Structures are given as C-alpha cells and as structure tokens.
Amino acid sequence: VITTIACDHHLHTPMYFFLLNLSVLDLGCISTTVPKTMANSLWDTRVISYAGCAAQVFFVSFFFAVEYSVLTIMSYDRYVAICKPLHYGTLLGSRACVHMAAAAWGFVFLNALLHTANTFSLPLCQGNAVDQFFCEIPKILKLSCSRSYLREAGVTLFSFLVGFGCFVFIVVSYVQIFRAVLRIPSEQGRHKTFSMCLPHLAVVSLFVSAAVFSYLKPPSISSRSLDVLTAVLYSVMPPTVNSLIYNLRNQQLKDAV
C-alpha cells in the first residue's frame, strides 16, 4: 500500500495521503511488539532490557495515538468529501493535509514522551515482572509504589479526555455524513457514497471497540489469559487487518497495484 500510493500519481489525493500515513503507522505498531514477542517465544524466555521496555512503552503510546489521530482526520476528510464537496479542494489542499498530519505526529510525540518519562521515573516496589507479552503502561504502574503513580494518572486522564474529544468528533462527523447520504435521491448514489465511508468506519469501530474492551472491562472478569487476549485484540489485530479492509473495497487501489 505504501509503495503503491507513493509511486502512483493518480493516488496523490488527501484520502490516499492519510491512508499512506495509516499504513506507515500500522507497520510501526506491529514492529513495536510482535518481533520481540516472537523472539522471546522462540528462545523460551520473557526477558526484555530496561531500555527495550522503555522503547516499547514510547512507541506503543506513540504509534497507536497517532493512528487514532489520523483516523479522526480521515473522518473529517470523509465529511468534507460528502457534505461539502465543492469546498473539498479548499479545505483539504495538500498544504492543509500536511499541516494536519504534522500536528498529529508532533503533538502525540510529545505526549508519548511525557508518558514514558513519567512511567519510568516511578520507583518499582513490586518487582520487575510485567504480566503481559509487551511493556504496557497499566501493567508497569501496578509494579509502582502506592502513591507514586498519581502523576502519571493525571497525564493519562488528560490523554483520555483528548481521545474522548476525538471520538465525539468522529461520531458527529458520521451523523452529518449519514444525514447527507439519506438525502441523496437515488439508491445507487446512496450505496456508492456509503461505500466510501465503510472501510474507514470498520477500521475505527475495530480500533475503538478493542481498546475500550481492553481498558474498561470490569475487574470481575479480568484474568491473565483474558488480559493477553484483549492486548492482542487492540495491539495486533487492528494494524494487521486495516490495510486488508481498505484493499478489499478499493478498486482504484487494486488497479494501481
């Protein structure tokens, strides 16, 4: 996908620019956790260095947060394309797209750096065994002293509020999109317009539902095997199937390939 979009000038449009960003992020998400997990499995060990664990925390926080930000920007792209088609070239010119992508990458980089610095400045009083197949902030906080995690909890709350704001933005965008689609007189036109949004909607639903279930599931049903399963669902499954979802329903991308 990355090579096709980069090499085919017909795909140098805002939608494919953000899809290129999404593909790079999916590659980063997979590369952060899966290779180390596979190596540990092959060598029958669970060891990771302190620096390696810090790197995993940073890149997991960075790649997944940027991906969520890009998905939010892509919902705006779909909204403008369907609800304000005459203004599409003005609102989503090449400069505007680059600025939005750069703002997402830059803000999330600083946020991930802050999370990593806060997490690894905490004293670990409960040993150094992370009960997960990769280094994850909630699991590391469980190893910290009783009150020392409050500072990171404040940063996490801020990130949650920003993420919730993005979710509200996506929902409002799609409410407007569905209202515009329902006003299209022909059934064929409604189907064609809705099919433009279906891949993005599927990717957002998979990403959000997996993350919500992982972090907001009731403590009563929590167990080590379930925690590992839900971690796979949000950290491995979305990056793996995102490009597949877009490829299956995108004839223009298939032709370019």
PDB file of C-alpha atoms in Angstrom:
ATOM      1  CA  VAL A   1       0.000   0.000   0.000  1.00  0.00           C
ATOM      2  CA  ILE A   2       2.787   2.424   0.947  1.00  0.00           C
ATOM      3  CA  THR A   3       4.731   1.768  -2.266  1.00  0.00           C
ATOM      4  CA  THR A   4       1.647   1.908  -4.489  1.00  0.00           C
ATOM      5  CA  ILE A   5       0.401   5.238  -3.110  1.00  0.00           C
ATOM      6  CA  ALA A   6       3.883   6.765  -3.208  1.00  0.00           C
ATOM      7  CA  CYS A   7       4.557   5.705  -6.820  1.00  0.00           C
ATOM      8  CA  ASP A   8       1.165   6.247  -8.487  1.00  0.00           C
ATOM      9  CA  HIS A   9       0.452   9.950  -9.052  1.00  0.00           C
ATOM     10  CA  HIS A  10      -3.276   9.209  -9.529  1.00  0.00           C
ATOM     11  CA  LEU A  11      -3.394   8.363  -5.810  1.00  0.00           C
ATOM     12  CA  HIS A  12      -1.835  11.640  -4.664  1.00  0.00           C
ATOM     13  CA  THR A  13      -5.087  12.837  -3.105  1.00  0.00           C
ATOM     14  CA  PRO A  14      -5.965  13.687   0.532  1.00  0.00           C
ATOM     15  CA  MET A  15      -7.700  10.340   1.166  1.00  0.00           C
ATOM     16  CA  TYR A  16      -4.726   8.306  -0.040  1.00  0.00           C
ATOM     17  CA  PHE A  17      -2.261  10.621   1.717  1.00  0.00           C
ATOM     18  CA  PHE A  18      -3.909   9.775   5.031  1.00  0.00           C
ATOM     19  CA  LEU A  19      -4.153   6.105   4.047  1.00  0.00           C
ATOM     20  CA  LEU A  20      -0.390   6.201   3.440  1.00  0.00           C
ATOM     21  CA  ASN A  21       0.082   7.617   6.953  1.00  0.00           C
ATOM     22  CA  LEU A  22      -2.198   4.917   8.347  1.00  0.00           C
ATOM     23  CA  SER A  23      -0.207   2.157   6.631  1.00  0.00           C
ATOM     24  CA  VAL A  24       3.095   3.516   7.986  1.00  0.00           C
ATOM     25  CA  LEU A  25       1.570   3.602  11.473  1.00  0.00           C
ATOM     26  CA  ASP A  26       0.219   0.051  11.163  1.00  0.00           C
ATOM     27  CA  LEU A  27       3.703  -1.105  10.209  1.00  0.00           C
ATOM     28  CA  GLY A  28       5.123   0.715  13.239  1.00  0.00           C
ATOM     29  CA  CYS A  29       2.515  -0.751  15.613  1.00  0.00           C
ATOM     30  CA  ILE A  30       3.258  -4.314  14.500  1.00  0.00           C
ATOM     31  CA  SER A  31       7.040  -3.790  14.554  1.00  0.00           C
ATOM     32  CA  THR A  32       6.977  -2.486  18.134  1.00  0.00           C
ATOM     33  CA  THR A  33       5.526  -5.581  19.827  1.00  0.00           C
ATOM     34  CA  VAL A  34       5.424  -8.619  17.539  1.00  0.00           C
ATOM     35  CA  PRO A  35       9.147  -9.211  16.661  1.00  0.00           C
ATOM     36  CA  LYS A  36      10.269  -9.153  20.323  1.00  0.00           C
ATOM     37  CA  THR A  37       7.363 -11.399  21.318  1.00  0.00           C
ATOM     38  CA  MET A  38       8.212 -13.884  18.568  1.00  0.00           C
ATOM     39  CA  ALA A  39      11.897 -13.878  19.550  1.00  0.00           C
ATOM     40  CA  ASN A  40      11.040 -14.494  23.209  1.00  0.00           C
ATOM     41  CA  SER A  41       8.712 -17.313  22.195  1.00  0.00           C
ATOM     42  CA  LEU A  42      11.359 -18.976  20.009  1.00  0.00           C
ATOM     43  CA  TRP A  43      14.023 -18.716  22.733  1.00  0.00           C
ATOM     44  CA  ASP A  44      11.537 -19.644  25.506  1.00  0.00           C
ATOM     45  CA  THR A  45      12.226 -16.535  27.571  1.00  0.00           C
ATOM     46  CA  ARG A  46      10.329 -13.458  28.809  1.00  0.00           C
ATOM     47  CA  VAL A  47      13.340 -11.178  29.270  1.00  0.00           C
ATOM     48  CA  ILE A  48      13.466  -7.616  27.964  1.00  0.00           C
ATOM     49  CA  SER A  49      16.021  -4.945  28.812  1.00  0.00           C
ATOM     50  CA  TYR A  50      15.110  -1.785  30.713  1.00  0.00           C
ATOM     51  CA  ALA A  51      15.845   0.358  27.636  1.00  0.00           C
ATOM     52  CA  GLY A  52      13.884  -2.055  25.413  1.00  0.00           C
ATOM     53  CA  CYS A  53      10.892  -1.860  27.735  1.00  0.00           C
ATOM     54  CA  ALA A  54      11.037   1.954  27.740  1.00  0.00           C
ATOM     55  CA  ALA A  55      11.260   1.946  23.943  1.00  0.00           C
ATOM     56  CA  GLN A  56       8.206  -0.327  23.702  1.00  0.00           C
ATOM     57  CA  VAL A  57       6.187   1.930  26.017  1.00  0.00           C
ATOM     58  CA  PHE A  58       7.132   5.009  23.984  1.00  0.00           C
ATOM     59  CA  PHE A  59       6.468   3.524  20.552  1.00  0.00           C
ATOM     60  CA  VAL A  60       3.222   1.768  21.575  1.00  0.00           C
ATOM     61  CA  SER A  61       1.932   5.051  23.040  1.00  0.00           C
ATOM     62  CA  PHE A  62       3.170   6.987  20.014  1.00  0.00           C
ATOM     63  CA  PHE A  63       2.041   4.803  17.100  1.00  0.00           C
ATOM     64  CA  PHE A  64      -1.400   3.935  18.456  1.00  0.00           C
ATOM     65  CA  ALA A  65      -2.192   7.509  19.477  1.00  0.00           C
ATOM     66  CA  VAL A  66      -1.073   8.884  16.090  1.00  0.00           C
ATOM     67  CA  GLU A  67      -3.160   6.207  14.353  1.00  0.00           C
ATOM     68  CA  TYR A  68      -6.221   7.289  16.333  1.00  0.00           C
ATOM     69  CA  SER A  69      -5.482  10.924  15.425  1.00  0.00           C
ATOM     70  CA  VAL A  70      -5.141  10.068  11.719  1.00  0.00           C
ATOM     71  CA  LEU A  71      -8.421   8.133  11.833  1.00  0.00           C
ATOM     72  CA  THR A  72     -10.030  11.256  13.317  1.00  0.00           C
ATOM     73  CA  ILE A  73      -8.612  13.401  10.497  1.00  0.00           C
ATOM     74  CA  MET A  74      -9.847  10.830   7.947  1.00  0.00           C
ATOM     75  CA  SER A  75     -13.381  11.174   9.334  1.00  0.00           C
ATOM     76  CA  TYR A  76     -13.107  14.918   8.626  1.00  0.00           C
ATOM     77  CA  ASP A  77     -11.886  14.084   5.109  1.00  0.00           C
ATOM     78  CA  ARG A  78     -14.965  11.894   4.509  1.00  0.00           C
ATOM     79  CA  TYR A  79     -17.243  14.589   5.979  1.00  0.00           C
ATOM     80  CA  VAL A  80     -15.900  17.302   3.661  1.00  0.00           C
ATOM     81  CA  ALA A  81     -15.946  14.979   0.612  1.00  0.00           C
ATOM     82  CA  ILE A  82     -19.620  14.074   1.124  1.00  0.00           C
ATOM     83  CA  CYS A  83     -21.176  17.078   2.869  1.00  0.00           C
ATOM     84  CA  LYS A  84     -19.120  19.916   1.331  1.00  0.00           C
ATOM     85  CA  PRO A  85     -17.828  18.549  -1.988  1.00  0.00           C
ATOM     86  CA  LEU A  86     -17.483  21.985  -3.623  1.00  0.00           C
ATOM     87  CA  HIS A  87     -15.134  23.114  -0.834  1.00  0.00           C
ATOM     88  CA  TYR A  88     -13.060  19.911  -0.783  1.00  0.00           C
ATOM     89  CA  GLY A  89     -10.097  21.337  -2.709  1.00  0.00           C
ATOM     90  CA  THR A  90     -10.021  24.433  -0.497  1.00  0.00           C
ATOM     91  CA  LEU A  91     -10.448  22.797   2.920  1.00  0.00           C
ATOM     92  CA  LEU A  92      -8.231  19.797   2.165  1.00  0.00           C
ATOM     93  CA  GLY A  93      -5.473  21.083  -0.067  1.00  0.00           C
ATOM     94  CA  SER A  94      -2.054  19.477   0.023  1.00  0.00           C
ATOM     95  CA  ARG A  95      -0.709  22.058   2.478  1.00  0.00           C
ATOM     96  CA  ALA A  96      -3.665  21.622   4.845  1.00  0.00           C
ATOM     97  CA  CYS A  97      -3.258  17.827   4.783  1.00  0.00           C
ATOM     98  CA  VAL A  98       0.460  18.048   5.580  1.00  0.00           C
ATOM     99  CA  HIS A  99      -0.201  20.518   8.402  1.00  0.00           C
ATOM    100  CA  MET A 100      -2.889  18.295   9.975  1.00  0.00           C
ATOM    101  CA  ALA A 101      -0.704  15.190   9.744  1.00  0.00           C
ATOM    102  CA  ALA A 102       2.338  17.042  11.133  1.00  0.00           C
ATOM    103  CA  ALA A 103       0.278  18.436  14.024  1.00  0.00           C
ATOM    104  CA  ALA A 104      -0.973  14.928  14.896  1.00  0.00           C
ATOM    105  CA  TRP A 105       2.507  13.378  14.753  1.00  0.00           C
ATOM    106  CA  GLY A 106       4.125  16.263  16.679  1.00  0.00           C
ATOM    107  CA  PHE A 107       1.553  16.514  19.487  1.00  0.00           C
ATOM    108  CA  VAL A 108       1.446  12.761  20.029  1.00  0.00           C
ATOM    109  CA  PHE A 109       5.266  12.541  20.033  1.00  0.00           C
ATOM    110  CA  LEU A 110       5.415  14.976  22.959  1.00  0.00           C
ATOM    111  CA  ASN A 111       2.538  13.194  24.709  1.00  0.00           C
ATOM    112  CA  ALA A 112       4.202   9.766  24.338  1.00  0.00           C
ATOM    113  CA  LEU A 113       7.499  11.217  25.569  1.00  0.00           C
ATOM    114  CA  LEU A 114       5.738  12.612  28.641  1.00  0.00           C
ATOM    115  CA  HIS A 115       4.017   9.268  29.339  1.00  0.00           C
ATOM    116  CA  THR A 116       7.293   7.353  29.040  1.00  0.00           C
ATOM    117  CA  ALA A 117       9.253   9.788  31.228  1.00  0.00           C
ATOM    118  CA  ASN A 118       6.550   9.757  33.919  1.00  0.00           C
ATOM    119  CA  THR A 119       6.167   5.979  33.888  1.00  0.00           C
ATOM    120  CA  PHE A 120       9.876   5.190  34.121  1.00  0.00           C
ATOM    121  CA  SER A 121      10.559   7.827  36.786  1.00  0.00           C
ATOM    122  CA  LEU A 122       8.377   5.855  39.213  1.00  0.00           C
ATOM    123  CA  PRO A 123      10.066   3.577  41.784  1.00  0.00           C
ATOM    124  CA  LEU A 124       9.083  -0.063  41.263  1.00  0.00           C
ATOM    125  CA  CYS A 125       8.239  -1.655  44.613  1.00  0.00           C
ATOM    126  CA  GLN A 126       6.531  -4.826  43.359  1.00  0.00           C
ATOM    127  CA  GLY A 127       9.371  -6.434  41.413  1.00  0.00           C
ATOM    128  CA  ASN A 128      10.120  -6.127  37.709  1.00  0.00           C
ATOM    129  CA  ALA A 129       7.934  -8.848  36.120  1.00  0.00           C
ATOM    130  CA  VAL A 130       5.460  -7.287  33.656  1.00  0.00           C
ATOM    131  CA  ASP A 131       2.405  -9.531  33.369  1.00  0.00           C
ATOM    132  CA  GLN A 132       1.937  -9.005  29.629  1.00  0.00           C
ATOM    133  CA  PHE A 133       3.633 -10.019  26.355  1.00  0.00           C
ATOM    134  CA  PHE A 134       4.915  -6.454  25.881  1.00  0.00           C
ATOM    135  CA  CYS A 135       5.641  -3.483  28.141  1.00  0.00           C
ATOM    136  CA  GLU A 136       2.360  -1.704  28.794  1.00  0.00           C
ATOM    137  CA  ILE A 137       1.853   1.363  30.995  1.00  0.00           C
ATOM    138  CA  PRO A 138      -1.018  -0.050  33.165  1.00  0.00           C
ATOM    139  CA  LYS A 139       0.997  -3.199  33.915  1.00  0.00           C
ATOM    140  CA  ILE A 140       4.087  -1.173  34.849  1.00  0.00           C
ATOM    141  CA  LEU A 141       2.019   1.123  37.103  1.00  0.00           C
ATOM    142  CA  LYS A 142       0.879  -1.965  39.032  1.00  0.00           C
ATOM    143  CA  LEU A 143       4.533  -2.530  39.985  1.00  0.00           C
ATOM    144  CA  SER A 144       4.976   1.010  41.329  1.00  0.00           C
ATOM    145  CA  CYS A 145       4.589   2.211  44.909  1.00  0.00           C
ATOM    146  CA  SER A 146       1.118   3.037  46.183  1.00  0.00           C
ATOM    147  CA  ARG A 147       1.023   6.815  45.681  1.00  0.00           C
ATOM    148  CA  SER A 148       3.777   7.333  43.145  1.00  0.00           C
ATOM    149  CA  TYR A 149       1.540   6.662  40.132  1.00  0.00           C
ATOM    150  CA  LEU A 150      -0.741   9.684  40.717  1.00  0.00           C
ATOM    151  CA  ARG A 151       1.356  11.953  38.483  1.00  0.00           C
ATOM    152  CA  GLU A 152       1.099   9.506  35.551  1.00  0.00           C
ATOM    153  CA  ALA A 153      -2.614   9.083  36.314  1.00  0.00           C
ATOM    154  CA  GLY A 154      -3.063  12.836  35.707  1.00  0.00           C
ATOM    155  CA  VAL A 155      -1.307  12.638  32.323  1.00  0.00           C
ATOM    156  CA  THR A 156      -3.375   9.559  31.440  1.00  0.00           C
ATOM    157  CA  LEU A 157      -6.597  11.404  32.326  1.00  0.00           C
ATOM    158  CA  PHE A 158      -5.602  14.299  30.030  1.00  0.00           C
ATOM    159  CA  SER A 159      -4.881  11.832  27.190  1.00  0.00           C
ATOM    160  CA  PHE A 160      -8.219  10.127  27.811  1.00  0.00           C
ATOM    161  CA  LEU A 161     -10.073  13.444  27.557  1.00  0.00           C
ATOM    162  CA  VAL A 162      -8.306  14.262  24.273  1.00  0.00           C
ATOM    163  CA  GLY A 163      -9.129  10.772  22.960  1.00  0.00           C
ATOM    164  CA  PHE A 164     -12.762  11.146  24.007  1.00  0.00           C
ATOM    165  CA  GLY A 165     -12.895  14.504  22.199  1.00  0.00           C
ATOM    166  CA  CYS A 166     -11.622  12.786  19.039  1.00  0.00           C
ATOM    167  CA  PHE A 167     -14.283  10.090  19.436  1.00  0.00           C
ATOM    168  CA  VAL A 168     -17.037  12.722  19.752  1.00  0.00           C
ATOM    169  CA  PHE A 169     -15.667  14.447  16.627  1.00  0.00           C
ATOM    170  CA  ILE A 170     -15.807  11.155  14.681  1.00  0.00           C
ATOM    171  CA  VAL A 171     -19.369  10.453  15.837  1.00  0.00           C
ATOM    172  CA  VAL A 172     -20.584  13.976  14.948  1.00  0.00           C
ATOM    173  CA  SER A 173     -18.890  13.726  11.529  1.00  0.00           C
ATOM    174  CA  TYR A 174     -20.644  10.468  10.742  1.00  0.00           C
ATOM    175  CA  VAL A 175     -24.005  11.756  11.943  1.00  0.00           C
ATOM    176  CA  GLN A 176     -23.655  14.574   9.416  1.00  0.00           C
ATOM    177  CA  ILE A 177     -22.476  12.119   6.739  1.00  0.00           C
ATOM    178  CA  PHE A 178     -25.436   9.778   7.265  1.00  0.00           C
ATOM    179  CA  ARG A 179     -27.853  12.705   7.152  1.00  0.00           C
ATOM    180  CA  ALA A 180     -26.327  13.805   3.831  1.00  0.00           C
ATOM    181  CA  VAL A 181     -26.416  10.246   2.451  1.00  0.00           C
ATOM    182  CA  LEU A 182     -30.096   9.820   3.318  1.00  0.00           C
ATOM    183  CA  ARG A 183     -30.911  12.989   1.345  1.00  0.00           C
ATOM    184  CA  ILE A 184     -29.440  11.503  -1.868  1.00  0.00           C
ATOM    185  CA  PRO A 185     -32.472  10.628  -4.078  1.00  0.00           C
ATOM    186  CA  SER A 186     -31.117   7.576  -5.915  1.00  0.00           C
ATOM    187  CA  GLU A 187     -30.456   4.282  -4.139  1.00  0.00           C
ATOM    188  CA  GLN A 188     -27.352   3.712  -6.272  1.00  0.00           C
ATOM    189  CA  GLY A 189     -25.974   7.098  -5.233  1.00  0.00           C
ATOM    190  CA  ARG A 190     -26.605   6.342  -1.554  1.00  0.00           C
ATOM    191  CA  HIS A 191     -24.883   2.965  -1.866  1.00  0.00           C
ATOM    192  CA  LYS A 192     -21.858   4.436  -3.662  1.00  0.00           C
ATOM    193  CA  THR A 193     -21.482   7.243  -1.124  1.00  0.00           C
ATOM    194  CA  PHE A 194     -21.855   4.946   1.851  1.00  0.00           C
ATOM    195  CA  SER A 195     -19.287   2.521   0.412  1.00  0.00           C
ATOM    196  CA  MET A 196     -16.751   5.383   0.505  1.00  0.00           C
ATOM    197  CA  CYS A 197     -17.119   5.516   4.303  1.00  0.00           C
ATOM    198  CA  LEU A 198     -17.492   1.810   5.080  1.00  0.00           C
ATOM    199  CA  PRO A 199     -13.743   0.921   5.239  1.00  0.00           C
ATOM    200  CA  HIS A 200     -12.951   3.869   7.493  1.00  0.00           C
ATOM    201  CA  LEU A 201     -15.959   3.157   9.705  1.00  0.00           C
ATOM    202  CA  ALA A 202     -14.938  -0.507  10.020  1.00  0.00           C
ATOM    203  CA  VAL A 203     -11.346   0.398  10.958  1.00  0.00           C
ATOM    204  CA  VAL A 204     -12.480   2.978  13.557  1.00  0.00           C
ATOM    205  CA  SER A 205     -15.009   0.544  15.068  1.00  0.00           C
ATOM    206  CA  LEU A 206     -12.423  -2.238  15.344  1.00  0.00           C
ATOM    207  CA  PHE A 207      -9.787   0.068  16.846  1.00  0.00           C
ATOM    208  CA  VAL A 208     -12.064   1.751  19.390  1.00  0.00           C
ATOM    209  CA  SER A 209     -14.002  -1.362  20.460  1.00  0.00           C
ATOM    210  CA  ALA A 210     -10.800  -3.367  21.020  1.00  0.00           C
ATOM    211  CA  ALA A 211      -9.194  -0.560  23.062  1.00  0.00           C
ATOM    212  CA  VAL A 212     -12.348   0.096  25.120  1.00  0.00           C
ATOM    213  CA  PHE A 213     -12.800  -3.588  25.936  1.00  0.00           C
ATOM    214  CA  SER A 214      -9.112  -3.903  26.911  1.00  0.00           C
ATOM    215  CA  TYR A 215      -9.006  -0.957  29.290  1.00  0.00           C
ATOM    216  CA  LEU A 216     -12.601  -0.598  30.517  1.00  0.00           C
ATOM    217  CA  LYS A 217     -13.613  -4.226  31.070  1.00  0.00           C
ATOM    218  CA  PRO A 218     -14.944  -4.962  34.590  1.00  0.00           C
ATOM    219  CA  PRO A 219     -12.278  -6.122  37.080  1.00  0.00           C
ATOM    220  CA  SER A 220     -14.506  -9.088  37.964  1.00  0.00           C
ATOM    221  CA  ILE A 221     -13.865 -10.742  34.576  1.00  0.00           C
ATOM    222  CA  SER A 222     -10.166  -9.868  34.474  1.00  0.00           C
ATOM    223  CA  SER A 223      -7.656 -12.708  34.273  1.00  0.00           C
ATOM    224  CA  ARG A 224      -4.135 -13.131  32.900  1.00  0.00           C
ATOM    225  CA  SER A 225      -5.261 -15.078  29.815  1.00  0.00           C
ATOM    226  CA  LEU A 226      -8.065 -12.604  29.094  1.00  0.00           C
ATOM    227  CA  ASP A 227      -5.675  -9.652  29.526  1.00  0.00           C
ATOM    228  CA  VAL A 228      -3.283 -11.187  26.995  1.00  0.00           C
ATOM    229  CA  LEU A 229      -6.146 -11.902  24.581  1.00  0.00           C
ATOM    230  CA  THR A 230      -7.525  -8.357  24.779  1.00  0.00           C
ATOM    231  CA  ALA A 231      -3.993  -6.947  24.375  1.00  0.00           C
ATOM    232  CA  VAL A 232      -3.650  -8.951  21.155  1.00  0.00           C
ATOM    233  CA  LEU A 233      -7.039  -7.636  20.011  1.00  0.00           C
ATOM    234  CA  TYR A 234      -6.078  -3.967  20.302  1.00  0.00           C
ATOM    235  CA  SER A 235      -2.321  -4.113  19.622  1.00  0.00           C
ATOM    236  CA  VAL A 236      -2.052  -6.714  16.829  1.00  0.00           C
ATOM    237  CA  MET A 237      -5.465  -7.194  15.224  1.00  0.00           C
ATOM    238  CA  PRO A 238      -6.270  -3.618  14.014  1.00  0.00           C
ATOM    239  CA  PRO A 239      -2.846  -2.954  12.404  1.00  0.00           C
ATOM    240  CA  THR A 240      -2.978  -6.371  10.747  1.00  0.00           C
ATOM    241  CA  VAL A 241      -6.409  -6.034   9.138  1.00  0.00           C
ATOM    242  CA  ASN A 242      -6.547  -2.271   8.427  1.00  0.00           C
ATOM    243  CA  SER A 243      -4.829  -2.446   5.048  1.00  0.00           C
ATOM    244  CA  LEU A 244      -6.828  -5.571   4.182  1.00  0.00           C
ATOM    245  CA  ILE A 245     -10.101  -3.752   4.906  1.00  0.00           C
ATOM    246  CA  TYR A 246      -9.136  -0.834   2.685  1.00  0.00           C
ATOM    247  CA  ASN A 247      -7.793  -3.051  -0.122  1.00  0.00           C
ATOM    248  CA  LEU A 248     -10.868  -5.274  -0.356  1.00  0.00           C
ATOM    249  CA  ARG A 249     -13.232  -2.381  -1.087  1.00  0.00           C
ATOM    250  CA  ASN A 250     -10.936  -0.057  -3.027  1.00  0.00           C
ATOM    251  CA  GLN A 251     -10.929  -0.749  -6.764  1.00  0.00           C
ATOM    252  CA  GLN A 252      -8.732   2.269  -7.514  1.00  0.00           C
ATOM    253  CA  LEU A 253      -6.021   0.948  -5.189  1.00  0.00           C
ATOM    254  CA  LYS A 254      -6.338  -2.545  -6.692  1.00  0.00           C
ATOM    255  CA  ASP A 255      -5.896  -1.123 -10.198  1.00  0.00           C
ATOM    256  CA  ALA A 256      -2.843   0.846  -9.074  1.00  0.00           C
ATOM    257  CA  VAL A 257      -1.287  -2.293  -7.588  1.00  0.00           C
TER     258      VAL A 257
END
